[in-house]
Short mmCIF file of C-alpha atoms in Angstrom, two decimals:
data_model
loop_
_atom_site.label_atom_id
_atom_site.label_comp_id
_atom_site.label_asym_id
_atom_site.label_seq_id
_atom_site.Cartn_x
_atom_site.Cartn_y
_atom_site.Cartn_z
CA MET A 1497 -118.47 -37.25 -107.13
CA LYS A 1498 -121.10 -39.69 -106.03
CA LEU A 1499 -119.41 -42.69 -103.87
CA PRO A 1500 -119.49 -45.79 -104.96
CA PHE A 1501 -122.38 -47.85 -103.83
CA ASN A 1502 -124.23 -45.08 -103.36
CA GLY A 1503 -127.69 -47.21 -102.67
CA ILE A 1504 -126.84 -49.18 -99.88
CA LEU A 1505 -124.34 -46.55 -98.01
CA THR A 1506 -127.09 -42.81 -98.70
CA PRO A 1507 -129.75 -44.44 -96.19
CA ILE A 1508 -126.84 -44.70 -93.46
CA LEU A 1509 -125.08 -42.20 -94.14
CA LYS A 1510 -127.28 -39.28 -94.75
CA PRO A 1511 -129.13 -39.24 -91.69
CA ASN A 1512 -126.39 -40.37 -89.35
CA LEU A 1513 -123.83 -37.83 -91.17
CA LYS A 1514 -124.28 -34.80 -87.82
CA CYS A 1515 -124.31 -37.86 -85.40
CA PHE A 1516 -120.53 -39.42 -86.69
CA ASN A 1517 -119.44 -35.50 -87.39
CA GLU A 1518 -120.21 -35.54 -83.18
CA PHE A 1519 -119.04 -38.90 -82.63
CA CYS A 1520 -115.51 -38.39 -84.60
CA GLN A 1521 -114.83 -34.53 -82.39
CA TYR A 1522 -113.87 -36.96 -79.45
CA PRO A 1523 -110.69 -36.84 -77.99
CA THR A 1524 -109.77 -39.78 -78.99
CA PHE A 1525 -110.39 -39.01 -82.31
CA CYS A 1526 -109.09 -36.09 -83.04
CA ILE A 1527 -105.84 -37.35 -84.72
CA SER A 1528 -107.43 -39.44 -87.09
CA LEU A 1529 -105.67 -37.88 -89.14
CA PRO A 1530 -101.98 -37.91 -88.68
CA TYR A 1531 -103.05 -42.08 -86.95
CA THR A 1532 -104.64 -42.84 -90.15
CA TYR A 1533 -101.21 -41.79 -92.35
CA PHE A 1534 -98.89 -43.30 -89.56
CA TYR A 1535 -100.75 -46.91 -89.22
CA GLY A 1536 -101.36 -47.64 -93.30
CA THR A 1537 -97.20 -46.69 -93.58
CA PHE A 1538 -96.61 -49.14 -90.61
CA ILE A 1539 -98.63 -51.65 -91.73
CA ASN A 1540 -97.55 -51.37 -95.62
CA VAL A 1541 -93.93 -51.83 -94.46
CA CYS A 1542 -94.61 -54.87 -92.21
CA HIS A 1543 -96.53 -56.20 -94.88
CA LEU A 1544 -93.92 -55.53 -97.80
CA LYS A 1545 -90.63 -57.09 -94.92
CA ARG A 1546 -92.53 -60.52 -93.47
CA HIS A 1547 -94.08 -61.58 -96.61
CA PHE A 1548 -91.37 -60.38 -99.36
CA GLY A 1549 -88.48 -61.14 -98.09
CA LYS A 1550 -88.55 -64.80 -96.93
CA ASN A 1551 -87.31 -67.94 -98.43
CA LEU A 1552 -89.04 -71.76 -98.94
CA GLU A 1553 -88.07 -74.04 -96.81
CA ASN A 1554 -86.40 -77.15 -97.76
CA ALA A 1555 -88.40 -79.46 -98.02
CA GLN A 1556 -87.88 -83.47 -99.33
CA ASP A 1557 -91.05 -84.82 -100.40
CA SER A 1558 -92.47 -83.27 -103.78
CA ASN A 1559 -95.84 -83.34 -101.88
CA VAL A 1560 -95.14 -81.03 -99.02
CA GLN A 1561 -92.94 -79.06 -101.71
CA SER A 1562 -96.22 -78.45 -103.26
CA ASN A 1563 -98.28 -77.67 -100.66
CA THR A 1564 -95.84 -74.62 -99.46
CA LEU A 1565 -95.65 -73.53 -103.30
CA VAL A 1566 -99.24 -73.39 -102.32
CA VAL A 1567 -99.42 -71.62 -98.62
CA HIS A 1568 -96.68 -69.47 -100.04
CA ASP A 1569 -97.99 -67.83 -103.21
CA LEU A 1570 -101.55 -67.54 -101.22
CA LYS A 1571 -99.74 -65.42 -98.27
CA ILE A 1572 -97.74 -63.56 -101.30
CA ILE A 1573 -101.55 -62.88 -102.91
CA ALA A 1574 -102.70 -61.72 -99.04
CA ALA A 1575 -100.26 -59.42 -98.73
CA SER A 1576 -100.79 -57.88 -101.87
CA MET A 1577 -104.19 -56.98 -101.62
CA GLY A 1578 -103.70 -55.80 -98.32
CA ILE A 1579 -100.94 -53.24 -99.76
CA VAL A 1580 -103.31 -52.26 -102.20
CA GLN A 1581 -105.94 -51.44 -99.66
CA HIS A 1582 -103.63 -50.05 -97.54
CA THR A 1583 -102.54 -47.66 -100.37
CA CYS A 1584 -105.93 -47.02 -101.15
CA LEU A 1585 -106.13 -46.18 -98.17
CA LEU A 1586 -102.67 -43.85 -97.93
CA VAL A 1587 -103.78 -42.12 -101.72
CA GLY A 1588 -107.42 -41.24 -99.94
CA CYS A 1589 -105.53 -39.86 -97.11
CA PHE A 1590 -103.77 -37.20 -99.45
CA THR A 1591 -106.05 -36.63 -102.37
CA GLU A 1592 -108.40 -36.36 -99.97
CA ASN A 1593 -110.70 -38.23 -101.74
CA PRO A 1594 -113.42 -40.47 -99.32
CA ALA A 1595 -114.43 -43.31 -101.93
CA LEU A 1596 -110.78 -44.75 -101.76
CA PHE A 1597 -111.09 -45.27 -97.97
CA LEU A 1598 -114.00 -47.93 -98.72
CA PRO A 1599 -111.87 -51.06 -99.88
CA HIS A 1600 -109.75 -50.91 -96.89
CA MET A 1601 -112.92 -49.99 -94.23
CA PHE A 1602 -114.92 -52.95 -96.12
CA ALA A 1603 -112.09 -55.41 -95.69
CA HIS A 1604 -111.52 -54.47 -92.25
CA LEU A 1605 -114.47 -54.64 -91.07
CA LEU A 1606 -114.55 -57.57 -92.31
CA MET A 1607 -111.98 -59.13 -90.91
CA VAL A 1608 -113.32 -57.61 -87.36
CA VAL A 1609 -116.71 -59.75 -88.10
CA ALA A 1610 -114.86 -63.29 -88.90
CA LYS A 1611 -112.57 -62.33 -84.91
CA THR A 1612 -115.68 -61.40 -83.21
CA LEU A 1613 -116.96 -65.05 -84.80
CA ASN A 1614 -113.99 -67.04 -83.83
CA ALA A 1615 -114.36 -65.13 -80.35
CA LEU A 1616 -117.42 -66.81 -80.50
CA ILE A 1617 -116.49 -70.15 -81.23
CA ILE A 1618 -113.58 -70.26 -79.14
CA LEU A 1619 -116.24 -69.46 -76.39
CA THR A 1620 -117.65 -72.93 -76.28
CA ARG A 1621 -115.22 -74.81 -75.10
CA MET A 1622 -114.51 -73.58 -71.96
CA ASN A 1623 -110.33 -74.50 -70.40
CA LEU A 1624 -107.80 -73.34 -69.60
CA LYS A 1625 -105.96 -72.84 -73.63
CA SER A 1626 -108.95 -71.24 -74.61
CA VAL A 1627 -109.48 -68.02 -71.81
CA ILE A 1628 -105.59 -67.21 -72.91
CA GLN A 1629 -107.08 -67.32 -77.02
CA LEU A 1630 -109.90 -65.69 -76.08
CA ARG A 1631 -108.00 -62.61 -74.00
CA THR A 1632 -105.74 -62.12 -76.08
CA LEU A 1633 -108.47 -61.92 -79.90
CA SER A 1634 -110.45 -60.01 -77.37
CA THR A 1635 -107.02 -57.67 -77.70
CA ALA A 1636 -107.04 -57.65 -81.15
CA ILE A 1637 -110.93 -57.50 -81.71
CA ALA A 1638 -110.69 -54.10 -79.69
CA PHE A 1639 -107.64 -52.85 -81.59
CA MET A 1640 -109.16 -53.57 -84.82
CA MET A 1641 -112.17 -51.33 -83.95
CA PHE A 1642 -109.94 -48.57 -82.47
CA ASN A 1643 -108.71 -48.77 -86.06
CA TRP A 1644 -111.05 -48.58 -87.84
CA CYS A 1645 -113.98 -46.30 -85.90
CA GLN A 1646 -109.65 -43.90 -86.81
CA GLU A 1647 -109.73 -44.73 -90.39
CA PHE A 1648 -114.19 -43.79 -90.80
CA CYS A 1649 -112.98 -40.72 -88.66
CA VAL A 1650 -111.22 -39.49 -91.65
CA PHE A 1651 -113.85 -41.05 -94.09
CA ILE A 1652 -116.70 -38.71 -92.11
CA GLN A 1653 -113.80 -36.41 -92.76
CA TYR A 1654 -113.46 -35.91 -96.08
CA LEU A 1655 -117.12 -37.22 -97.26
CA CYS A 1656 -118.79 -33.85 -98.29
CA PHE A 1657 -122.88 -34.21 -98.97
CA CYS A 1658 -122.91 -33.79 -101.84
CA ASP A 1659 -121.32 -37.53 -102.19
CA LEU A 1660 -124.65 -38.74 -100.43
#
């Protein structure tokens, strides 16, 4: 079965498949499958706990209340999208279907790029507060890249040459 976006992914993955397999053989990435199971389950539970158990704050002004409702609705939409992506990730692990990894991997990569751009914007103003923000942001970026590499290694593990 061919992967979705085959025309885009095949020129990138096919010539470099051996290099990707060698990369995923490092001891850090050998446990990528159990790590991905744990990570996906943990994030799903955190999303559910954080966003669906909240009550709205009491607001006196109707304009403030409508803004609060919009923010609350956007958080629910974002949490739902995250749950769908992590569920695709877990189902992809269970069924060994690499196509189910793609939505989460693309969204995760987009988040890494956005956080990196945010870090570059923070670098433009150098003061103590921005240095502290940059330190925490760089830790988050490193952790997100590590998680993405773990997911990518599971994706490569399940990828057959016939999928390309």
